[in-house]
Amino acid sequence: MSRQAKTVTLSEEERRRLAWIEERGSDWRERRRARTVLLLDQGRSIDAVVAQQRIHRETVACHRDAWLARSFQGLRDLPRSGAPRKLSETHKQVLCAWAKEEACTAPQLKIRLSDEQGVQGSVWRVQRALKEKKYVWKRTRHSLRKKRDEAKFREAQVAIAELVEKSKRGEIKLAYVDESGFAHAQPNRNAWTEKGEVHLITAERGKRLNVLAAWISTGALFSAMFWETTTAAAFAGFLGLLLKSVGGPLTVILDNASIHKAKAIQPVLALLKQQGLTLIFLPPYSPELNRIELLWHKMKHEWMTFKARTSEMLEADVGKILDGFGSDCRMTFC
């Protein structure tokens, strides 16, 4: 029987699966072969398929014969002869380990692969191996995780979760406290930019606007802004005003900044303790346990427009967000 006499007849289920492969398949060859089979099922001749897909006549016939012989398995490439793979599975695992260990570029990994493993390959091959292992090239971030005591971190997590549950039941009032500085020029962020251009804003300089804030389990935000340096005395005064504002016993979660534990303010803290203030200090290098850190991030990277500001504009914009917290700007306390 000649190749032209062979016909392709599909069931509804086969048509559905082939249509899915054509639209969403990860391998472009399989997508093209699925399209060929679907066209032949519609009764089109090999010549018509060749004209539509712009591929060789023999290629269409081979795709058809592979389908008739092996069904969906026929869409896939058979093992081919040729040179062995440059990177074995072991080499790929080594690349992944190096990538986790240090922020290396693909050219650096290529050189290291040659020096330490004796494998000669291209930068493209290194990139492809990492992508195959679900690695992507993106910006790094600073982290304190490697410095902290994980056991103490987990203990603090559990303790804070219990305090949050008590606050939800109305047994205690809880607050996250921290301070942050705001500059005239905001932190860099991603922005849609015309190809070949750079998104620029004026690099303003000036004193930082400092903010002390307490995010309370009632949903309120108690804050103070000032242009001076945040000192231990200012912090102790802030705690006194916070306790007076809450009007009763208050548990405060905060980090181990030097101004929070300064010897000079210990008498003030002792007095506030007698009035109902309890301080819970987080383990070192555990900023993510203080939920108010999310407030600073949202203010600087989401709620404040990416632009340069004068001192007056900066104070007005920061003040507007702090005053509108809970109505215009919202976060979930947990």
Short mmCIF file of C-alpha atoms in Angstrom, two decimals:
data_model
loop_
_atom_site.label_atom_id
_atom_site.label_comp_id
_atom_site.label_asym_id
_atom_site.label_seq_id
_atom_site.Cartn_x
_atom_site.Cartn_y
_atom_site.Cartn_z
CA MET A 1 0.00 0.00 0.00
CA SER A 2 1.39 3.41 -0.88
CA ARG A 3 1.82 6.14 1.68
CA GLN A 4 -0.85 8.25 -0.01
CA ALA A 5 -3.43 5.52 0.62
CA LYS A 6 -2.93 5.58 4.37
CA THR A 7 -5.57 7.53 6.25
CA VAL A 8 -5.79 8.90 9.79
CA THR A 9 -9.05 8.54 11.67
CA LEU A 10 -9.22 9.83 15.24
CA SER A 11 -11.61 9.30 18.10
CA GLU A 12 -13.04 12.29 19.96
CA GLU A 13 -10.75 11.62 22.91
CA GLU A 14 -7.68 11.52 20.62
CA ARG A 15 -8.71 14.78 18.97
CA ARG A 16 -9.13 16.42 22.38
CA ARG A 17 -5.71 15.26 23.61
CA LEU A 18 -3.97 16.22 20.37
CA ALA A 19 -5.59 19.67 20.46
CA TRP A 20 -4.30 20.13 24.02
CA ILE A 21 -0.77 19.08 22.97
CA GLU A 22 -0.85 21.42 19.99
CA GLU A 23 -1.84 24.35 22.19
CA ARG A 24 0.05 23.70 25.41
CA GLY A 25 2.70 21.04 24.80
CA SER A 26 6.18 21.87 26.11
CA ASP A 27 8.02 20.42 23.07
CA TRP A 28 7.61 22.34 19.81
CA ARG A 29 8.20 19.15 17.80
CA GLU A 30 5.33 17.38 19.52
CA ARG A 31 3.10 20.41 18.96
CA ARG A 32 3.88 20.41 15.23
CA ARG A 33 3.34 16.66 14.89
CA ALA A 34 0.02 16.88 16.75
CA ARG A 35 -1.06 19.58 14.30
CA THR A 36 -0.07 17.37 11.34
CA VAL A 37 -2.16 14.46 12.65
CA LEU A 38 -5.17 16.71 13.27
CA LEU A 39 -5.01 18.09 9.73
CA LEU A 40 -4.78 14.61 8.23
CA ASP A 41 -7.78 13.55 10.33
CA GLN A 42 -9.75 16.35 8.68
CA GLY A 43 -9.26 14.56 5.36
CA ARG A 44 -6.57 16.84 3.98
CA SER A 45 -4.01 15.45 1.62
CA ILE A 46 -0.28 15.35 2.33
CA ASP A 47 0.24 18.12 -0.21
CA ALA A 48 -2.37 20.30 1.53
CA VAL A 49 -0.69 19.74 4.89
CA VAL A 50 2.72 20.54 3.37
CA ALA A 51 1.37 23.82 2.02
CA GLN A 52 -0.22 24.81 5.32
CA GLN A 53 2.60 23.80 7.65
CA ARG A 54 5.43 24.66 5.25
CA ILE A 55 7.37 21.48 5.94
CA HIS A 56 8.76 18.78 3.65
CA ARG A 57 6.39 16.21 2.13
CA GLU A 58 8.47 13.34 3.51
CA THR A 59 8.25 14.86 6.99
CA VAL A 60 4.45 14.86 6.88
CA ALA A 61 4.44 11.22 5.75
CA CYS A 62 6.83 10.25 8.56
CA HIS A 63 4.66 12.00 11.16
CA ARG A 64 1.61 10.18 9.84
CA ASP A 65 3.32 6.77 9.83
CA ALA A 66 4.67 7.30 13.36
CA TRP A 67 1.17 8.10 14.58
CA LEU A 68 -0.36 5.06 12.88
CA ALA A 69 2.34 2.84 14.36
CA ARG A 70 2.69 4.21 17.91
CA SER A 71 -0.21 6.61 18.54
CA PHE A 72 0.78 9.32 21.07
CA GLN A 73 4.20 7.76 21.56
CA GLY A 74 4.80 8.50 17.89
CA LEU A 75 4.75 12.22 18.60
CA ARG A 76 7.95 11.93 20.60
CA ASP A 77 11.49 11.67 19.31
CA LEU A 78 13.08 8.24 19.43
CA PRO A 79 16.54 7.96 21.04
CA ARG A 80 19.13 9.21 18.61
CA SER A 81 22.73 8.20 18.03
CA GLY A 82 25.48 10.75 18.32
CA ALA A 83 27.82 12.22 20.90
CA PRO A 84 27.00 11.55 24.58
CA ARG A 85 25.51 14.34 26.64
CA LYS A 86 28.07 16.88 27.80
CA LEU A 87 26.46 17.22 31.23
CA SER A 88 25.43 14.14 33.17
CA GLU A 89 22.80 14.20 35.90
CA THR A 90 25.62 14.35 38.45
CA HIS A 91 27.08 17.43 36.76
CA LYS A 92 23.68 19.11 36.81
CA GLN A 93 23.31 18.41 40.52
CA VAL A 94 26.75 19.90 41.11
CA LEU A 95 25.75 23.04 39.19
CA CYS A 96 22.62 23.38 41.32
CA ALA A 97 24.67 23.01 44.51
CA TRP A 98 27.10 25.71 43.36
CA ALA A 99 24.24 28.02 42.41
CA LYS A 100 22.71 27.65 45.88
CA GLU A 101 26.05 28.15 47.57
CA GLU A 102 27.05 31.35 45.79
CA ALA A 103 25.59 33.94 43.41
CA CYS A 104 27.60 32.93 40.31
CA THR A 105 26.96 33.89 36.70
CA ALA A 106 26.70 31.22 34.00
CA PRO A 107 30.21 32.03 32.67
CA GLN A 108 31.62 31.61 36.18
CA LEU A 109 29.86 28.27 36.59
CA LYS A 110 31.18 27.17 33.19
CA ILE A 111 34.77 27.90 34.27
CA ARG A 112 34.28 26.15 37.59
CA LEU A 113 32.80 23.13 35.83
CA SER A 114 35.89 22.95 33.65
CA ASP A 115 38.38 23.46 36.50
CA GLU A 116 36.80 21.17 39.10
CA GLN A 117 34.92 18.58 37.02
CA GLY A 118 36.97 18.55 33.82
CA VAL A 119 33.87 19.12 31.71
CA GLN A 120 34.12 21.44 28.73
CA GLY A 121 30.83 23.06 27.79
CA SER A 122 29.28 26.31 26.67
CA VAL A 123 27.60 29.00 28.73
CA TRP A 124 24.38 28.13 26.92
CA ARG A 125 24.64 24.51 28.07
CA VAL A 126 25.08 25.60 31.70
CA GLN A 127 22.06 27.89 31.44
CA ARG A 128 19.97 25.16 29.87
CA ALA A 129 20.92 22.66 32.61
CA LEU A 130 19.91 25.09 35.34
CA LYS A 131 16.62 25.96 33.64
CA GLU A 132 15.90 22.24 33.30
CA LYS A 133 16.23 22.04 37.10
CA LYS A 134 13.73 24.91 37.50
CA TYR A 135 16.34 27.60 38.24
CA VAL A 136 15.75 31.15 37.00
CA TRP A 137 18.03 34.20 36.82
CA LYS A 138 16.71 36.90 39.15
CA ARG A 139 17.86 39.48 41.67
CA THR A 140 19.42 38.32 44.94
CA ARG A 141 18.28 39.55 48.35
CA HIS A 142 20.03 40.15 51.64
CA SER A 143 19.07 37.69 54.36
CA LEU A 144 19.97 37.08 58.00
CA ARG A 145 18.73 33.50 58.11
CA LYS A 146 22.17 31.89 58.11
CA LYS A 147 23.16 33.87 61.23
CA ARG A 148 20.20 33.10 63.44
CA ASP A 149 19.55 30.22 65.83
CA GLU A 150 16.80 28.22 64.12
CA ALA A 151 15.69 26.51 67.35
CA LYS A 152 15.15 29.85 69.10
CA PHE A 153 13.47 31.20 65.96
CA ARG A 154 10.94 28.32 65.96
CA GLU A 155 10.30 28.74 69.68
CA ALA A 156 9.61 32.44 69.15
CA GLN A 157 7.26 31.63 66.27
CA VAL A 158 5.19 29.37 68.49
CA ALA A 159 5.17 31.85 71.37
CA ILE A 160 4.06 34.72 69.11
CA ALA A 161 1.32 32.57 67.57
CA GLU A 162 -0.02 31.91 71.08
CA LEU A 163 0.05 35.64 71.89
CA VAL A 164 -1.82 36.44 68.68
CA GLU A 165 -4.52 33.88 69.56
CA LYS A 166 -4.88 35.42 73.02
CA SER A 167 -5.27 38.86 71.45
CA LYS A 168 -7.98 37.53 69.14
CA ARG A 169 -9.87 36.19 72.17
CA GLY A 170 -9.54 39.58 73.86
CA GLU A 171 -7.37 38.24 76.69
CA ILE A 172 -4.50 40.65 75.98
CA LYS A 173 -3.63 43.64 73.85
CA LEU A 174 -0.65 42.97 71.60
CA ALA A 175 1.51 45.30 69.50
CA TYR A 176 4.41 45.04 67.07
CA VAL A 177 6.83 47.96 67.51
CA ASP A 178 9.70 49.11 65.29
CA GLU A 179 11.29 52.18 63.76
CA SER A 180 12.20 52.97 60.16
CA GLY A 181 13.71 55.81 58.15
CA PHE A 182 12.34 57.34 54.94
CA ALA A 183 14.62 59.04 52.42
CA HIS A 184 13.88 61.73 49.83
CA ALA A 185 14.77 59.22 47.09
CA GLN A 186 12.87 55.95 47.39
CA PRO A 187 14.41 52.45 47.18
CA ASN A 188 14.78 51.14 43.64
CA ARG A 189 11.98 49.01 42.29
CA ASN A 190 11.04 47.36 39.00
CA ALA A 191 9.17 49.46 36.45
CA TRP A 192 7.89 49.01 32.89
CA THR A 193 10.52 50.67 30.74
CA GLU A 194 10.87 51.08 26.98
CA LYS A 195 13.47 48.70 25.59
CA GLY A 196 16.87 50.35 25.45
CA GLU A 197 15.82 53.12 27.86
CA VAL A 198 16.28 53.56 31.65
CA HIS A 199 13.55 54.59 34.07
CA LEU A 200 15.04 57.56 35.93
CA ILE A 201 13.97 59.70 38.89
CA THR A 202 15.86 62.61 40.43
CA ALA A 203 18.36 61.52 43.09
CA GLU A 204 17.33 63.87 45.92
CA ARG A 205 19.46 64.13 49.07
CA GLY A 206 18.53 65.26 52.58
CA LYS A 207 17.90 64.20 56.17
CA ARG A 208 15.95 61.01 56.71
CA LEU A 209 12.47 61.18 58.19
CA ASN A 210 12.30 58.70 61.07
CA VAL A 211 9.13 56.97 62.18
CA LEU A 212 8.39 55.04 65.37
CA ALA A 213 5.24 52.96 65.11
CA ALA A 214 3.22 50.38 67.00
CA TRP A 215 0.75 48.16 65.15
CA ILE A 216 -1.82 47.17 67.77
CA SER A 217 -4.01 44.06 67.75
CA THR A 218 -7.08 46.33 67.81
CA GLY A 219 -6.15 47.30 64.26
CA ALA A 220 -4.93 50.77 65.20
CA LEU A 221 -1.53 52.21 64.35
CA PHE A 222 0.15 54.48 66.88
CA SER A 223 3.07 56.43 65.38
CA ALA A 224 5.40 59.38 65.73
CA MET A 225 7.48 61.15 63.03
CA PHE A 226 10.61 63.23 63.58
CA TRP A 227 13.64 64.43 61.64
CA GLU A 228 16.10 63.82 64.47
CA THR A 229 17.99 60.60 65.11
CA THR A 230 16.00 57.95 66.96
CA THR A 231 17.49 57.70 70.45
CA ALA A 232 16.86 55.42 73.41
CA ALA A 233 15.23 58.33 75.26
CA ALA A 234 12.87 58.97 72.33
CA PHE A 235 12.01 55.28 72.21
CA ALA A 236 11.25 55.14 75.95
CA GLY A 237 9.06 58.23 75.63
CA PHE A 238 7.23 56.64 72.72
CA LEU A 239 6.48 53.50 74.78
CA GLY A 240 5.08 55.67 77.58
CA LEU A 241 2.77 57.49 75.18
CA LEU A 242 1.77 54.18 73.56
CA LEU A 243 0.81 52.62 76.89
CA LYS A 244 -1.20 55.71 77.82
CA SER A 245 -2.96 55.62 74.44
CA VAL A 246 -3.93 51.94 74.80
CA GLY A 247 -5.20 52.58 78.32
CA GLY A 248 -4.28 49.26 79.89
CA PRO A 249 -1.85 46.34 79.96
CA LEU A 250 0.01 45.87 76.68
CA THR A 251 2.40 43.23 75.35
CA VAL A 252 4.94 44.57 72.84
CA ILE A 253 6.96 42.49 70.36
CA LEU A 254 10.19 44.17 69.23
CA ASP A 255 13.73 43.43 68.09
CA ASN A 256 17.03 43.73 69.95
CA ALA A 257 18.12 47.16 68.68
CA SER A 258 20.52 48.88 71.06
CA ILE A 259 18.09 51.74 71.76
CA HIS A 260 15.51 49.19 72.94
CA LYS A 261 17.83 47.84 75.65
CA ALA A 262 19.98 50.85 76.50
CA LYS A 263 21.11 51.00 80.13
CA ALA A 264 20.01 54.63 80.42
CA ILE A 265 16.32 53.81 79.91
CA GLN A 266 16.11 50.74 82.15
CA PRO A 267 14.54 52.71 85.05
CA VAL A 268 11.86 54.03 82.66
CA LEU A 269 11.18 50.55 81.31
CA ALA A 270 10.91 49.22 84.86
CA LEU A 271 8.32 51.88 85.66
CA LEU A 272 6.35 51.12 82.49
CA LYS A 273 6.45 47.42 83.40
CA GLN A 274 4.76 48.23 86.71
CA GLN A 275 2.08 50.08 84.74
CA GLY A 276 1.34 47.01 82.59
CA LEU A 277 3.88 47.04 79.75
CA THR A 278 5.46 43.69 78.82
CA LEU A 279 8.32 43.61 76.32
CA ILE A 280 8.91 40.45 74.24
CA PHE A 281 12.31 40.61 72.52
CA LEU A 282 12.75 38.58 69.34
CA PRO A 283 15.72 36.25 68.79
CA PRO A 284 18.61 37.90 66.90
CA TYR A 285 18.33 38.04 63.08
CA SER A 286 14.58 37.33 63.01
CA PRO A 287 13.02 40.44 61.41
CA GLU A 288 10.24 38.44 59.72
CA LEU A 289 8.72 37.68 63.13
CA ASN A 290 7.93 41.37 63.58
CA ARG A 291 4.86 41.93 61.41
CA ILE A 292 5.34 45.69 61.32
CA GLU A 293 8.28 45.10 58.97
CA LEU A 294 5.62 44.42 56.32
CA LEU A 295 4.21 47.88 56.92
CA TRP A 296 7.56 49.51 56.14
CA HIS A 297 7.92 47.43 52.98
CA LYS A 298 4.44 48.27 51.72
CA MET A 299 4.90 51.96 52.45
CA LYS A 300 8.23 52.20 50.63
CA HIS A 301 7.56 49.85 47.72
CA GLU A 302 3.78 49.97 47.13
CA TRP A 303 1.85 52.75 48.83
CA MET A 304 4.30 55.59 48.12
CA THR A 305 4.59 56.70 44.50
CA PHE A 306 8.06 56.15 43.02
CA LYS A 307 9.32 59.72 42.81
CA ALA A 308 11.78 62.14 44.38
CA ARG A 309 10.44 64.29 47.21
CA THR A 310 11.33 67.45 49.06
CA SER A 311 11.31 67.33 52.86
CA GLU A 312 7.82 68.82 52.95
CA MET A 313 6.48 66.33 50.39
CA LEU A 314 8.09 63.38 52.19
CA GLU A 315 6.60 64.33 55.56
CA ALA A 316 3.18 64.90 54.01
CA ASP A 317 3.14 61.60 52.10
CA VAL A 318 4.37 59.51 55.03
CA GLY A 319 1.94 61.24 57.38
CA LYS A 320 -0.98 60.64 55.03
CA ILE A 321 -0.31 56.89 54.97
CA LEU A 322 0.12 56.66 58.75
CA ASP A 323 -3.06 58.67 59.37
CA GLY A 324 -5.00 56.62 56.82
CA PHE A 325 -3.87 53.23 58.11
CA GLY A 326 -6.89 51.00 58.66
CA SER A 327 -9.06 52.89 56.19
CA ASP A 328 -7.16 53.94 53.06
CA CYS A 329 -4.27 51.51 53.68
CA ARG A 330 -5.02 48.12 55.21
CA MET A 331 -3.16 45.07 56.48
CA THR A 332 -4.25 42.01 58.44
CA PHE A 333 -2.89 41.70 61.98
CA CYS A 334 -1.73 38.15 62.68
#
